[in-house]
Amino acid sequence: MKRKTEILHSAASRDKSTGALSIPIYPASTYHQADIDTEPQWEYGRSANPTRSEAEKLLASLEGCKHGFAFSSGMAAIAAAITAVLKAGDHIVATQDIYGGSYRYLTKYISAFGVTHTFVDMTNPDNVLKAIQKNTRLILMETPSNPLLRVTDIRAVVAIAKQHGIVTALDNTFMTPYLQRVLDLGVDISIHSATKFLGGHSDLIAGAVMTADKRLANEVKFVQNACGSVLSPNDSWMLIRGIKTLSARMDVQCANAMKLAQWLITRDWVSEVYYPGLPTHPGHDNIKSQASGFGAVVSVKLDSVGRAIAIMKKVRLWSVAVSLGGVESILSYPRKMSHAAIPPEERHALGITDDIVRLSVGLEDVEDLIDDLSNAAAY
Ligand SMILES: *Cc1c(COP(=O)(O)O)cnc(C)c1O
């Protein structure tokens, strides 16, 4: 099956017992065990739930693997993937301009449990090699990165990790497996905030972990059950419903993002456009070799902080909000939102200055999105 067909027909497409085209929501917390001598398939809602299980099969099929796990948020998924691999005394090498919540998790949370980290600029794989220590157990990638859309050569980092027997994980939230199948590129664990493009409608908080490795899958399953940050049956149904339209949404949103980026580079109030679909973007060739699209997130450096603030105050169509990946366009301010957890000096050193806004491009007519930004920028 081709990718678009597979999303709709390989998992969670029909309810086996009735043929219903929508998977039922099973709210039950517990199950009658008719035969106490045999191991029950369904026992307790945290350990496994039929609706969640269908969502998990769908997540696995998206990344082209056997094992998928649905969590109550993207952060719960990241935490589960990290703690499935690491123990006290271990070290992580992570992308430097990682999602702000992952930054907080590594620097303020897991560090208290004796796990150390080094952030590196992964646009150059040599930096990963240099950062590896005796106790490095995990390389955590995020590409394209947030909010500057820096691109990591996934195959090159995987090759380095394999030589050193290190597990690789990749936060694939921005691309989704529809555009970037990271397990096919050799990554061990794919992580998603399903709150974003997978859910797709700004009405769900969810996370996902996928892996083809049975041993890692067992560890993730253990953490999911032991820590309990599972996706609820209702939200599992919402996630399945959202994923059904993933390909159509991504196709239109990526096309809109490209048109918007091409328009933005011609504006005199824009000093830089970060979009890997532009041939001038330093990661353009890399992303073309490892993904089938460029995503729907465009970041823009304006000619002043004042311009950024003015745009946020004047836009009417764009929502000024945290998050991305919904059907409606969202403009975010990394400084106050996704990257507020990073101290200002560090944030600026990463290139995330106060004149940068991030655009998650939705399904609207791109002409309207352009008109709205154009009006807002004329202050
Ligand atoms: C939003 C986001 C997360 C966190 O996901 P939540 O669902 O908000 O917990 C992690 N990584 C990336 C890249 C994100 O955009």
mmCIF file of C-alpha atoms and ligand atoms in Angstrom:
data_model
loop_
_atom_site.group_PDB
_atom_site.id
_atom_site.type_symbol
_atom_site.label_atom_id
_atom_site.label_comp_id
_atom_site.label_asym_id
_atom_site.label_seq_id
_atom_site.Cartn_x
_atom_site.Cartn_y
_atom_site.Cartn_z
ATOM 1 C CA MET A 1 0.000 0.000 0.000
ATOM 2 C CA LYS A 2 1.069 3.568 -0.622
ATOM 3 C CA ARG A 3 1.531 5.760 2.438
ATOM 4 C CA LYS A 4 -1.802 7.623 2.138
ATOM 5 C CA THR A 5 -3.775 4.392 1.813
ATOM 6 C CA GLU A 6 -1.858 2.724 4.617
ATOM 7 C CA ILE A 7 -2.764 5.486 7.082
ATOM 8 C CA LEU A 8 -6.444 4.677 6.539
ATOM 9 C CA HIS A 9 -6.370 0.929 6.029
ATOM 10 C CA SER A 10 -3.559 -0.761 7.922
ATOM 11 C CA ALA A 11 -4.764 -0.287 11.505
ATOM 12 C CA ALA A 12 -7.743 1.102 13.401
ATOM 13 C CA SER A 13 -9.810 1.241 10.223
ATOM 14 C CA ARG A 14 -12.658 -1.080 11.300
ATOM 15 C CA ASP A 15 -13.986 -2.492 14.533
ATOM 16 C CA LYS A 16 -13.434 -6.257 14.274
ATOM 17 C CA SER A 17 -16.598 -7.311 16.094
ATOM 18 C CA THR A 18 -19.104 -5.072 14.257
ATOM 19 C CA GLY A 19 -17.422 -3.777 11.129
ATOM 20 C CA ALA A 20 -18.004 -0.212 12.363
ATOM 21 C CA LEU A 21 -15.789 2.311 10.574
ATOM 22 C CA SER A 22 -15.050 4.002 13.877
ATOM 23 C CA ILE A 23 -13.275 2.186 16.719
ATOM 24 C CA PRO A 24 -15.491 2.072 19.836
ATOM 25 C CA ILE A 25 -14.462 3.901 22.990
ATOM 26 C CA TYR A 26 -14.103 1.461 25.884
ATOM 27 C CA PRO A 27 -14.140 3.464 29.111
ATOM 28 C CA ALA A 28 -13.942 0.345 31.353
ATOM 29 C CA SER A 29 -11.247 0.427 34.007
ATOM 30 C CA THR A 30 -11.466 -3.311 34.684
ATOM 31 C CA TYR A 31 -12.619 -6.567 33.053
ATOM 32 C CA HIS A 32 -14.378 -9.692 34.237
ATOM 33 C CA GLN A 33 -11.950 -12.604 34.190
ATOM 34 C CA ALA A 34 -14.156 -15.534 33.253
ATOM 35 C CA ASP A 35 -11.388 -18.081 33.616
ATOM 36 C CA ILE A 36 -9.052 -17.282 36.497
ATOM 37 C CA ASP A 37 -6.550 -19.933 35.338
ATOM 38 C CA THR A 38 -5.709 -18.227 32.045
ATOM 39 C CA GLU A 39 -3.827 -14.949 31.516
ATOM 40 C CA PRO A 40 -6.498 -12.364 30.519
ATOM 41 C CA GLN A 41 -6.021 -10.244 27.366
ATOM 42 C CA TRP A 42 -7.724 -7.287 29.045
ATOM 43 C CA GLU A 43 -7.210 -6.845 32.732
ATOM 44 C CA TYR A 44 -6.896 -3.244 33.883
ATOM 45 C CA GLY A 45 -7.224 0.027 31.946
ATOM 46 C CA ARG A 46 -3.785 1.382 32.724
ATOM 47 C CA SER A 47 -1.991 -1.736 31.500
ATOM 48 C CA ALA A 48 -4.022 -1.992 28.288
ATOM 49 C CA ASN A 49 -7.241 -0.621 26.845
ATOM 50 C CA PRO A 50 -8.851 -1.756 23.567
ATOM 51 C CA THR A 51 -9.288 1.786 22.181
ATOM 52 C CA ARG A 52 -5.757 2.787 23.138
ATOM 53 C CA SER A 53 -4.464 -0.451 21.712
ATOM 54 C CA GLU A 54 -5.996 0.403 18.300
ATOM 55 C CA ALA A 55 -4.434 3.880 18.471
ATOM 56 C CA GLU A 56 -1.087 2.255 19.319
ATOM 57 C CA LYS A 57 -1.305 -0.126 16.346
ATOM 58 C CA LEU A 58 -2.031 2.868 14.125
ATOM 59 C CA LEU A 59 0.960 4.779 15.544
ATOM 60 C CA ALA A 60 3.213 1.776 14.899
ATOM 61 C CA SER A 61 1.984 1.398 11.326
ATOM 62 C CA LEU A 62 2.644 5.103 10.694
ATOM 63 C CA GLU A 63 6.354 4.628 11.476
ATOM 64 C CA GLY A 64 6.352 1.254 9.708
ATOM 65 C CA CYS A 65 7.128 -0.768 12.836
ATOM 66 C CA LYS A 66 5.485 -3.210 15.237
ATOM 67 C CA HIS A 67 5.462 -1.359 18.536
ATOM 68 C CA GLY A 68 3.587 1.858 19.311
ATOM 69 C CA PHE A 69 2.707 3.397 22.677
ATOM 70 C CA ALA A 70 0.268 6.212 23.369
ATOM 71 C CA PHE A 71 0.904 8.616 26.237
ATOM 72 C CA SER A 72 -1.031 11.373 27.942
ATOM 73 C CA SER A 73 1.268 14.051 26.434
ATOM 74 C CA GLY A 74 4.345 14.501 24.307
ATOM 75 C CA MET A 75 6.380 15.172 27.449
ATOM 76 C CA ALA A 76 5.128 11.912 28.999
ATOM 77 C CA ALA A 77 6.303 10.147 25.816
ATOM 78 C CA ILE A 78 9.725 11.814 25.972
ATOM 79 C CA ALA A 79 10.073 10.981 29.660
ATOM 80 C CA ALA A 80 9.087 7.349 29.037
ATOM 81 C CA ALA A 81 11.517 6.956 26.131
ATOM 82 C CA ILE A 82 14.383 8.463 28.138
ATOM 83 C CA THR A 83 13.750 6.498 31.309
ATOM 84 C CA ALA A 84 13.255 3.278 29.319
ATOM 85 C CA VAL A 85 16.863 3.574 28.137
ATOM 86 C CA LEU A 86 18.728 5.323 30.967
ATOM 87 C CA LYS A 87 19.591 4.787 34.602
ATOM 88 C CA ALA A 88 21.483 6.917 37.140
ATOM 89 C CA GLY A 89 25.041 7.619 35.992
ATOM 90 C CA ASP A 90 24.195 7.624 32.269
ATOM 91 C CA HIS A 91 24.726 10.497 29.840
ATOM 92 C CA ILE A 92 22.609 11.877 26.968
ATOM 93 C CA VAL A 93 23.781 13.825 23.936
ATOM 94 C CA ALA A 94 20.916 16.041 22.744
ATOM 95 C CA THR A 95 20.205 18.573 20.008
ATOM 96 C CA GLN A 96 20.991 22.029 21.399
ATOM 97 C CA ASP A 97 17.904 23.888 20.215
ATOM 98 C CA ILE A 98 15.577 21.201 21.473
ATOM 99 C CA TYR A 99 11.918 21.809 22.431
ATOM 100 C CA GLY A 100 11.801 23.944 25.588
ATOM 101 C CA GLY A 101 9.982 21.277 27.600
ATOM 102 C CA SER A 102 12.617 18.666 26.696
ATOM 103 C CA TYR A 103 15.298 21.174 27.694
ATOM 104 C CA ARG A 104 13.580 21.601 31.067
ATOM 105 C CA TYR A 105 13.231 17.834 31.490
ATOM 106 C CA LEU A 106 16.944 17.247 30.846
ATOM 107 C CA THR A 107 18.337 20.212 32.779
ATOM 108 C CA LYS A 108 15.956 20.455 35.736
ATOM 109 C CA TYR A 109 14.300 17.078 36.180
ATOM 110 C CA ILE A 110 16.225 13.995 35.099
ATOM 111 C CA SER A 111 19.495 15.663 36.150
ATOM 112 C CA ALA A 112 18.304 15.278 39.769
ATOM 113 C CA PHE A 113 18.306 11.496 39.222
ATOM 114 C CA GLY A 114 21.981 11.403 38.220
ATOM 115 C CA VAL A 115 21.554 11.552 34.427
ATOM 116 C CA THR A 116 23.870 14.065 32.739
ATOM 117 C CA HIS A 117 23.592 15.665 29.314
ATOM 118 C CA THR A 118 25.532 17.560 26.666
ATOM 119 C CA PHE A 119 23.755 19.769 24.135
ATOM 120 C CA VAL A 120 25.371 19.957 20.709
ATOM 121 C CA ASP A 121 24.759 21.656 17.396
ATOM 122 C CA MET A 122 23.728 18.582 15.407
ATOM 123 C CA THR A 123 23.892 20.308 12.028
ATOM 124 C CA ASN A 124 27.464 18.990 12.177
ATOM 125 C CA PRO A 125 27.520 15.254 13.127
ATOM 126 C CA ASP A 126 31.176 15.608 14.253
ATOM 127 C CA ASN A 127 29.864 17.530 17.254
ATOM 128 C CA VAL A 128 27.949 14.422 18.308
ATOM 129 C CA LEU A 129 31.063 12.293 18.030
ATOM 130 C CA LYS A 130 33.055 14.765 20.146
ATOM 131 C CA ALA A 131 30.394 14.827 22.875
ATOM 132 C CA ILE A 132 30.246 11.052 23.390
ATOM 133 C CA GLN A 133 31.497 9.899 26.790
ATOM 134 C CA LYS A 134 32.090 6.441 28.264
ATOM 135 C CA ASN A 135 28.646 6.565 29.869
ATOM 136 C CA THR A 136 26.689 7.971 26.896
ATOM 137 C CA ARG A 137 23.671 5.687 26.411
ATOM 138 C CA LEU A 138 21.316 7.858 24.360
ATOM 139 C CA ILE A 139 21.494 10.364 21.515
ATOM 140 C CA LEU A 140 18.324 12.462 21.390
ATOM 141 C CA MET A 141 17.745 14.219 18.074
ATOM 142 C CA GLU A 142 15.122 16.723 17.053
ATOM 143 C CA THR A 143 15.066 17.612 13.385
ATOM 144 C CA PRO A 144 14.061 20.023 12.051
ATOM 145 C CA SER A 145 14.721 21.760 15.340
ATOM 146 C CA ASN A 146 12.480 24.201 17.100
ATOM 147 C CA PRO A 147 12.123 27.099 16.329
ATOM 148 C CA LEU A 148 15.051 27.585 13.910
ATOM 149 C CA LEU A 149 14.338 24.524 11.758
ATOM 150 C CA ARG A 150 17.954 23.365 11.815
ATOM 151 C CA VAL A 151 18.371 20.030 10.085
ATOM 152 C CA THR A 152 20.358 17.048 11.381
ATOM 153 C CA ASP A 153 21.733 14.428 8.990
ATOM 154 C CA ILE A 154 19.886 11.538 10.647
ATOM 155 C CA ARG A 155 21.807 8.744 8.886
ATOM 156 C CA ALA A 156 25.166 10.262 9.867
ATOM 157 C CA VAL A 157 24.228 10.499 13.562
ATOM 158 C CA VAL A 158 22.789 6.961 13.511
ATOM 159 C CA ALA A 159 26.069 5.675 12.039
ATOM 160 C CA ILE A 160 28.069 7.310 14.845
ATOM 161 C CA ALA A 161 25.678 5.908 17.476
ATOM 162 C CA LYS A 162 25.862 2.377 16.028
ATOM 163 C CA GLN A 163 29.681 2.431 16.101
ATOM 164 C CA HIS A 164 29.499 3.229 19.820
ATOM 165 C CA GLY A 165 26.573 0.985 20.743
ATOM 166 C CA ILE A 166 24.429 3.979 21.702
ATOM 167 C CA VAL A 167 20.627 4.071 21.403
ATOM 168 C CA THR A 168 19.153 6.838 19.216
ATOM 169 C CA ALA A 169 15.812 8.580 19.729
ATOM 170 C CA LEU A 170 14.303 11.312 17.585
ATOM 171 C CA ASP A 171 11.524 13.772 18.362
ATOM 172 C CA ASN A 172 9.667 13.593 15.032
ATOM 173 C CA THR A 173 6.837 15.947 16.027
ATOM 174 C CA PHE A 174 7.462 18.600 13.356
ATOM 175 C CA MET A 175 7.538 16.227 10.395
ATOM 176 C CA THR A 176 5.314 13.285 11.411
ATOM 177 C CA PRO A 177 6.018 9.849 9.923
ATOM 178 C CA TYR A 178 3.980 10.872 6.883
ATOM 179 C CA LEU A 179 6.929 13.046 5.818
ATOM 180 C CA GLN A 180 9.849 11.519 7.711
ATOM 181 C CA ARG A 181 10.033 7.810 8.603
ATOM 182 C CA VAL A 182 12.890 7.880 11.055
ATOM 183 C CA LEU A 183 12.981 4.179 11.937
ATOM 184 C CA ASP A 184 13.654 3.458 8.234
ATOM 185 C CA LEU A 185 16.703 5.729 8.577
ATOM 186 C CA GLY A 186 18.017 3.575 11.429
ATOM 187 C CA VAL A 187 16.765 5.509 14.460
ATOM 188 C CA ASP A 188 15.827 3.199 17.357
ATOM 189 C CA ILE A 189 12.998 5.202 18.941
ATOM 190 C CA SER A 190 10.632 7.712 17.375
ATOM 191 C CA ILE A 191 8.923 10.148 19.749
ATOM 192 C CA HIS A 192 5.997 12.472 19.013
ATOM 193 C CA SER A 193 3.950 15.130 20.600
ATOM 194 C CA ALA A 194 0.704 13.882 19.040
ATOM 195 C CA THR A 195 -0.810 17.130 20.317
ATOM 196 C CA LYS A 196 0.532 18.736 17.137
ATOM 197 C CA PHE A 197 0.154 17.415 13.570
ATOM 198 C CA LEU A 198 -0.949 13.868 14.445
ATOM 199 C CA GLY A 199 -3.975 15.090 16.419
ATOM 200 C CA GLY A 200 -4.098 18.046 14.081
ATOM 201 C CA HIS A 201 -7.056 20.006 15.455
ATOM 202 C CA SER A 202 -5.731 21.805 18.565
ATOM 203 C CA ASP A 203 -8.146 19.791 20.696
ATOM 204 C CA LEU A 204 -5.985 17.052 22.194
ATOM 205 C CA ILE A 205 -2.906 16.577 24.376
ATOM 206 C CA ALA A 206 -1.179 13.291 23.519
ATOM 207 C CA GLY A 207 2.192 11.668 22.954
ATOM 208 C CA ALA A 208 3.596 8.650 21.152
ATOM 209 C CA VAL A 209 6.633 6.391 21.168
ATOM 210 C CA MET A 210 7.349 3.929 18.371
ATOM 211 C CA THR A 211 10.118 1.378 17.976
ATOM 212 C CA ALA A 212 10.927 -1.703 15.917
ATOM 213 C CA ASP A 213 13.205 -3.090 18.648
ATOM 214 C CA LYS A 214 11.441 -5.680 20.821
ATOM 215 C CA ARG A 215 13.723 -5.185 23.820
ATOM 216 C CA LEU A 216 13.283 -1.398 23.785
ATOM 217 C CA ALA A 217 9.529 -1.878 23.256
ATOM 218 C CA ASN A 218 9.363 -4.035 26.390
ATOM 219 C CA GLU A 219 11.188 -1.343 28.366
ATOM 220 C CA VAL A 220 8.856 1.401 27.097
ATOM 221 C CA LYS A 221 5.826 -0.743 27.890
ATOM 222 C CA PHE A 222 7.181 -1.352 31.371
ATOM 223 C CA VAL A 223 7.634 2.405 31.977
ATOM 224 C CA GLN A 224 4.192 3.168 30.519
ATOM 225 C CA ASN A 225 2.569 0.768 32.972
ATOM 226 C CA ALA A 226 4.864 1.544 35.907
ATOM 227 C CA CYS A 227 4.517 5.343 35.636
ATOM 228 C CA GLY A 228 0.960 5.299 34.280
ATOM 229 C CA SER A 229 0.989 8.295 31.932
ATOM 230 C CA VAL A 230 -1.307 6.529 29.460
ATOM 231 C CA LEU A 231 -3.580 8.114 26.855
ATOM 232 C CA SER A 232 -7.240 7.889 27.926
ATOM 233 C CA PRO A 233 -9.754 5.881 25.841
ATOM 234 C CA ASN A 234 -11.555 9.065 24.725
ATOM 235 C CA ASP A 235 -8.334 10.761 23.730
ATOM 236 C CA SER A 236 -7.143 7.613 21.966
ATOM 237 C CA TRP A 237 -10.294 7.813 19.847
ATOM 238 C CA MET A 238 -9.625 11.510 19.156
ATOM 239 C CA LEU A 239 -6.089 10.663 18.080
ATOM 240 C CA ILE A 240 -7.273 7.928 15.687
ATOM 241 C CA ARG A 241 -9.797 10.346 14.219
ATOM 242 C CA GLY A 242 -7.167 13.054 13.805
ATOM 243 C CA ILE A 243 -4.648 10.773 12.105
ATOM 244 C CA LYS A 244 -7.193 9.742 9.446
ATOM 245 C CA THR A 245 -6.796 13.132 7.742
ATOM 246 C CA LEU A 246 -3.043 13.481 8.357
ATOM 247 C CA SER A 247 -1.941 13.147 4.732
ATOM 248 C CA ALA A 248 -4.501 15.607 3.350
ATOM 249 C CA ARG A 249 -3.744 18.157 6.060
ATOM 250 C CA MET A 250 0.010 17.855 5.682
ATOM 251 C CA ASP A 251 -0.119 18.166 1.890
ATOM 252 C CA VAL A 252 -2.067 21.419 2.036
ATOM 253 C CA GLN A 253 -0.273 22.846 5.078
ATOM 254 C CA CYS A 254 3.180 22.146 3.591
ATOM 255 C CA ALA A 255 2.178 23.767 0.298
ATOM 256 C CA ASN A 256 0.831 26.799 2.166
ATOM 257 C CA ALA A 257 4.022 27.004 4.249
ATOM 258 C CA MET A 258 6.173 27.000 1.112
ATOM 259 C CA LYS A 259 4.134 29.812 -0.476
ATOM 260 C CA LEU A 260 4.228 31.812 2.723
ATOM 261 C CA ALA A 261 8.003 31.363 3.118
ATOM 262 C CA GLN A 262 8.566 32.441 -0.493
ATOM 263 C CA TRP A 263 6.487 35.554 0.099
ATOM 264 C CA LEU A 264 8.185 36.371 3.420
ATOM 265 C CA ILE A 265 11.690 36.417 1.898
ATOM 266 C CA THR A 266 10.586 39.258 -0.373
ATOM 267 C CA ARG A 267 9.452 41.545 2.517
ATOM 268 C CA ASP A 268 11.716 44.357 3.664
ATOM 269 C CA TRP A 269 10.526 43.994 7.290
ATOM 270 C CA VAL A 270 11.803 40.410 7.405
ATOM 271 C CA SER A 271 15.498 39.891 8.053
ATOM 272 C CA GLU A 272 15.539 36.082 7.833
ATOM 273 C CA VAL A 273 13.192 33.227 6.991
ATOM 274 C CA TYR A 274 13.881 29.796 8.454
ATOM 275 C CA TYR A 275 12.194 27.162 6.312
ATOM 276 C CA PRO A 276 14.028 24.039 5.124
ATOM 277 C CA GLY A 277 11.977 24.038 1.918
ATOM 278 C CA LEU A 278 13.836 27.124 0.694
ATOM 279 C CA PRO A 279 16.883 26.173 -1.418
ATOM 280 C CA THR A 280 18.876 28.799 0.509
ATOM 281 C CA HIS A 281 18.280 27.005 3.825
ATOM 282 C CA PRO A 282 21.531 25.278 4.953
ATOM 283 C CA GLY A 283 19.677 22.029 5.676
ATOM 284 C CA HIS A 284 17.748 21.932 2.391
ATOM 285 C CA ASP A 285 19.705 19.086 0.730
ATOM 286 C CA ASN A 286 19.788 17.051 3.926
ATOM 287 C CA ILE A 287 16.077 17.253 4.519
ATOM 288 C CA LYS A 288 15.399 16.331 0.894
ATOM 289 C CA SER A 289 17.461 13.180 1.354
ATOM 290 C CA GLN A 290 15.622 12.037 4.478
ATOM 291 C CA ALA A 291 12.053 13.359 4.240
ATOM 292 C CA SER A 292 9.364 13.617 1.591
ATOM 293 C CA GLY A 293 8.342 17.165 2.517
ATOM 294 C CA PHE A 294 9.487 20.224 4.407
ATOM 295 C CA GLY A 295 6.784 20.560 7.043
ATOM 296 C CA ALA A 296 4.391 23.373 7.851
ATOM 297 C CA VAL A 297 6.388 25.403 10.364
ATOM 298 C CA VAL A 298 8.164 28.562 9.240
ATOM 299 C CA SER A 299 10.109 30.817 11.588
ATOM 300 C CA VAL A 300 10.825 34.450 10.829
ATOM 301 C CA LYS A 301 13.350 36.915 12.173
ATOM 302 C CA LEU A 302 11.866 40.400 11.883
ATOM 303 C CA ASP A 303 13.723 43.655 11.461
ATOM 304 C CA SER A 304 13.059 44.570 15.108
ATOM 305 C CA VAL A 305 11.532 43.305 18.335
ATOM 306 C CA GLY A 306 8.970 46.105 17.966
ATOM 307 C CA ARG A 307 7.851 44.660 14.635
ATOM 308 C CA ALA A 308 7.394 41.223 16.223
ATOM 309 C CA ILE A 309 5.261 42.668 19.026
ATOM 310 C CA ALA A 310 3.248 44.809 16.599
ATOM 311 C CA ILE A 311 2.461 41.825 14.388
ATOM 312 C CA MET A 312 1.285 39.800 17.378
ATOM 313 C CA LYS A 313 -0.987 42.644 18.475
ATOM 314 C CA LYS A 314 -2.460 43.291 15.040
ATOM 315 C CA VAL A 315 -3.039 39.898 13.425
ATOM 316 C CA ARG A 316 -6.694 38.943 13.147
ATOM 317 C CA LEU A 317 -6.716 35.603 11.335
ATOM 318 C CA TRP A 318 -3.606 34.136 12.929
ATOM 319 C CA SER A 319 -4.092 32.962 16.505
ATOM 320 C CA VAL A 320 -1.308 34.109 18.799
ATOM 321 C CA ALA A 321 -0.777 30.987 20.846
ATOM 322 C CA VAL A 322 1.454 28.245 22.117
ATOM 323 C CA SER A 323 1.554 25.036 20.061
ATOM 324 C CA LEU A 324 1.493 24.158 16.387
ATOM 325 C CA GLY A 325 0.231 21.584 13.949
ATOM 326 C CA GLY A 326 -3.471 22.445 14.032
ATOM 327 C CA VAL A 327 -5.718 23.045 11.032
ATOM 328 C CA GLU A 328 -5.824 26.733 11.916
ATOM 329 C CA SER A 329 -2.719 28.914 11.616
ATOM 330 C CA ILE A 330 -0.916 29.771 14.839
ATOM 331 C CA LEU A 331 1.711 32.408 15.439
ATOM 332 C CA SER A 332 3.921 31.779 18.479
ATOM 333 C CA TYR A 333 6.516 33.832 20.242
ATOM 334 C CA PRO A 334 9.290 31.389 21.317
ATOM 335 C CA ARG A 335 10.699 33.911 23.778
ATOM 336 C CA LYS A 336 7.516 33.914 25.884
ATOM 337 C CA MET A 337 6.166 30.507 24.941
ATOM 338 C CA SER A 338 7.955 27.330 23.787
ATOM 339 C CA HIS A 339 11.419 28.519 24.829
ATOM 340 C CA ALA A 340 10.619 30.551 27.940
ATOM 341 C CA ALA A 341 12.190 27.742 30.025
ATOM 342 C CA ILE A 342 15.626 28.504 28.507
ATOM 343 C CA PRO A 343 17.504 31.344 30.266
ATOM 344 C CA PRO A 344 17.776 34.474 28.032
ATOM 345 C CA GLU A 345 21.578 34.353 27.586
ATOM 346 C CA GLU A 346 21.446 30.722 26.493
ATOM 347 C CA ARG A 347 18.431 31.357 24.294
ATOM 348 C CA HIS A 348 20.149 34.232 22.517
ATOM 349 C CA ALA A 349 23.364 32.217 22.131
ATOM 350 C CA LEU A 350 21.281 29.580 20.326
ATOM 351 C CA GLY A 351 20.076 32.249 17.895
ATOM 352 C CA ILE A 352 16.566 32.361 19.377
ATOM 353 C CA THR A 353 16.413 36.129 19.669
ATOM 354 C CA ASP A 354 13.434 38.229 20.745
ATOM 355 C CA ASP A 355 12.672 39.318 17.168
ATOM 356 C CA ILE A 356 11.786 35.754 16.062
ATOM 357 C CA VAL A 357 8.236 34.502 15.656
ATOM 358 C CA ARG A 358 7.209 30.982 14.662
ATOM 359 C CA LEU A 359 4.403 30.349 12.214
ATOM 360 C CA SER A 360 2.477 27.071 12.145
ATOM 361 C CA VAL A 361 0.711 27.242 8.825
ATOM 362 C CA GLY A 362 -2.833 25.875 8.677
ATOM 363 C CA LEU A 363 -5.435 25.034 6.073
ATOM 364 C CA GLU A 364 -6.731 28.537 5.347
ATOM 365 C CA ASP A 365 -6.340 30.055 1.899
ATOM 366 C CA VAL A 366 -2.716 31.167 1.921
ATOM 367 C CA GLU A 367 -3.674 34.493 0.299
ATOM 368 C CA ASP A 368 -5.676 35.370 3.404
ATOM 369 C CA LEU A 369 -2.806 34.363 5.682
ATOM 370 C CA ILE A 370 -0.459 36.580 3.667
ATOM 371 C CA ASP A 371 -2.868 39.548 3.678
ATOM 372 C CA ASP A 372 -3.286 39.315 7.428
ATOM 373 C CA LEU A 373 0.476 39.277 8.072
ATOM 374 C CA SER A 374 1.005 42.046 5.548
ATOM 375 C CA ASN A 375 -1.538 44.299 7.286
ATOM 376 C CA ALA A 376 -0.189 43.486 10.741
ATOM 377 C CA ALA A 377 3.402 44.227 9.712
ATOM 378 C CA ALA A 378 2.539 47.693 8.367
ATOM 379 C CA TYR A 379 2.836 49.565 11.639
HETATM 380 C C1 LIG B 1 4.847 20.278 21.903
HETATM 381 C C2 LIG B 1 6.107 19.532 21.736
HETATM 382 C C3 LIG B 1 6.523 18.605 22.704
HETATM 383 C C4 LIG B 1 5.750 18.372 23.978
HETATM 384 O O1 LIG B 1 4.511 17.776 23.742
HETATM 385 P P1 LIG B 1 3.228 17.976 24.701
HETATM 386 O O2 LIG B 1 2.187 17.189 23.993
HETATM 387 O O3 LIG B 1 2.961 19.431 24.781
HETATM 388 O O4 LIG B 1 3.597 17.410 26.027
HETATM 389 C C5 LIG B 1 7.689 17.908 22.462
HETATM 390 N N1 LIG B 1 8.423 18.123 21.358
HETATM 391 C C6 LIG B 1 8.061 19.004 20.421
HETATM 392 C C7 LIG B 1 8.917 19.187 19.221
HETATM 393 C C8 LIG B 1 6.897 19.743 20.578
HETATM 394 O O5 LIG B 1 6.556 20.647 19.651
#
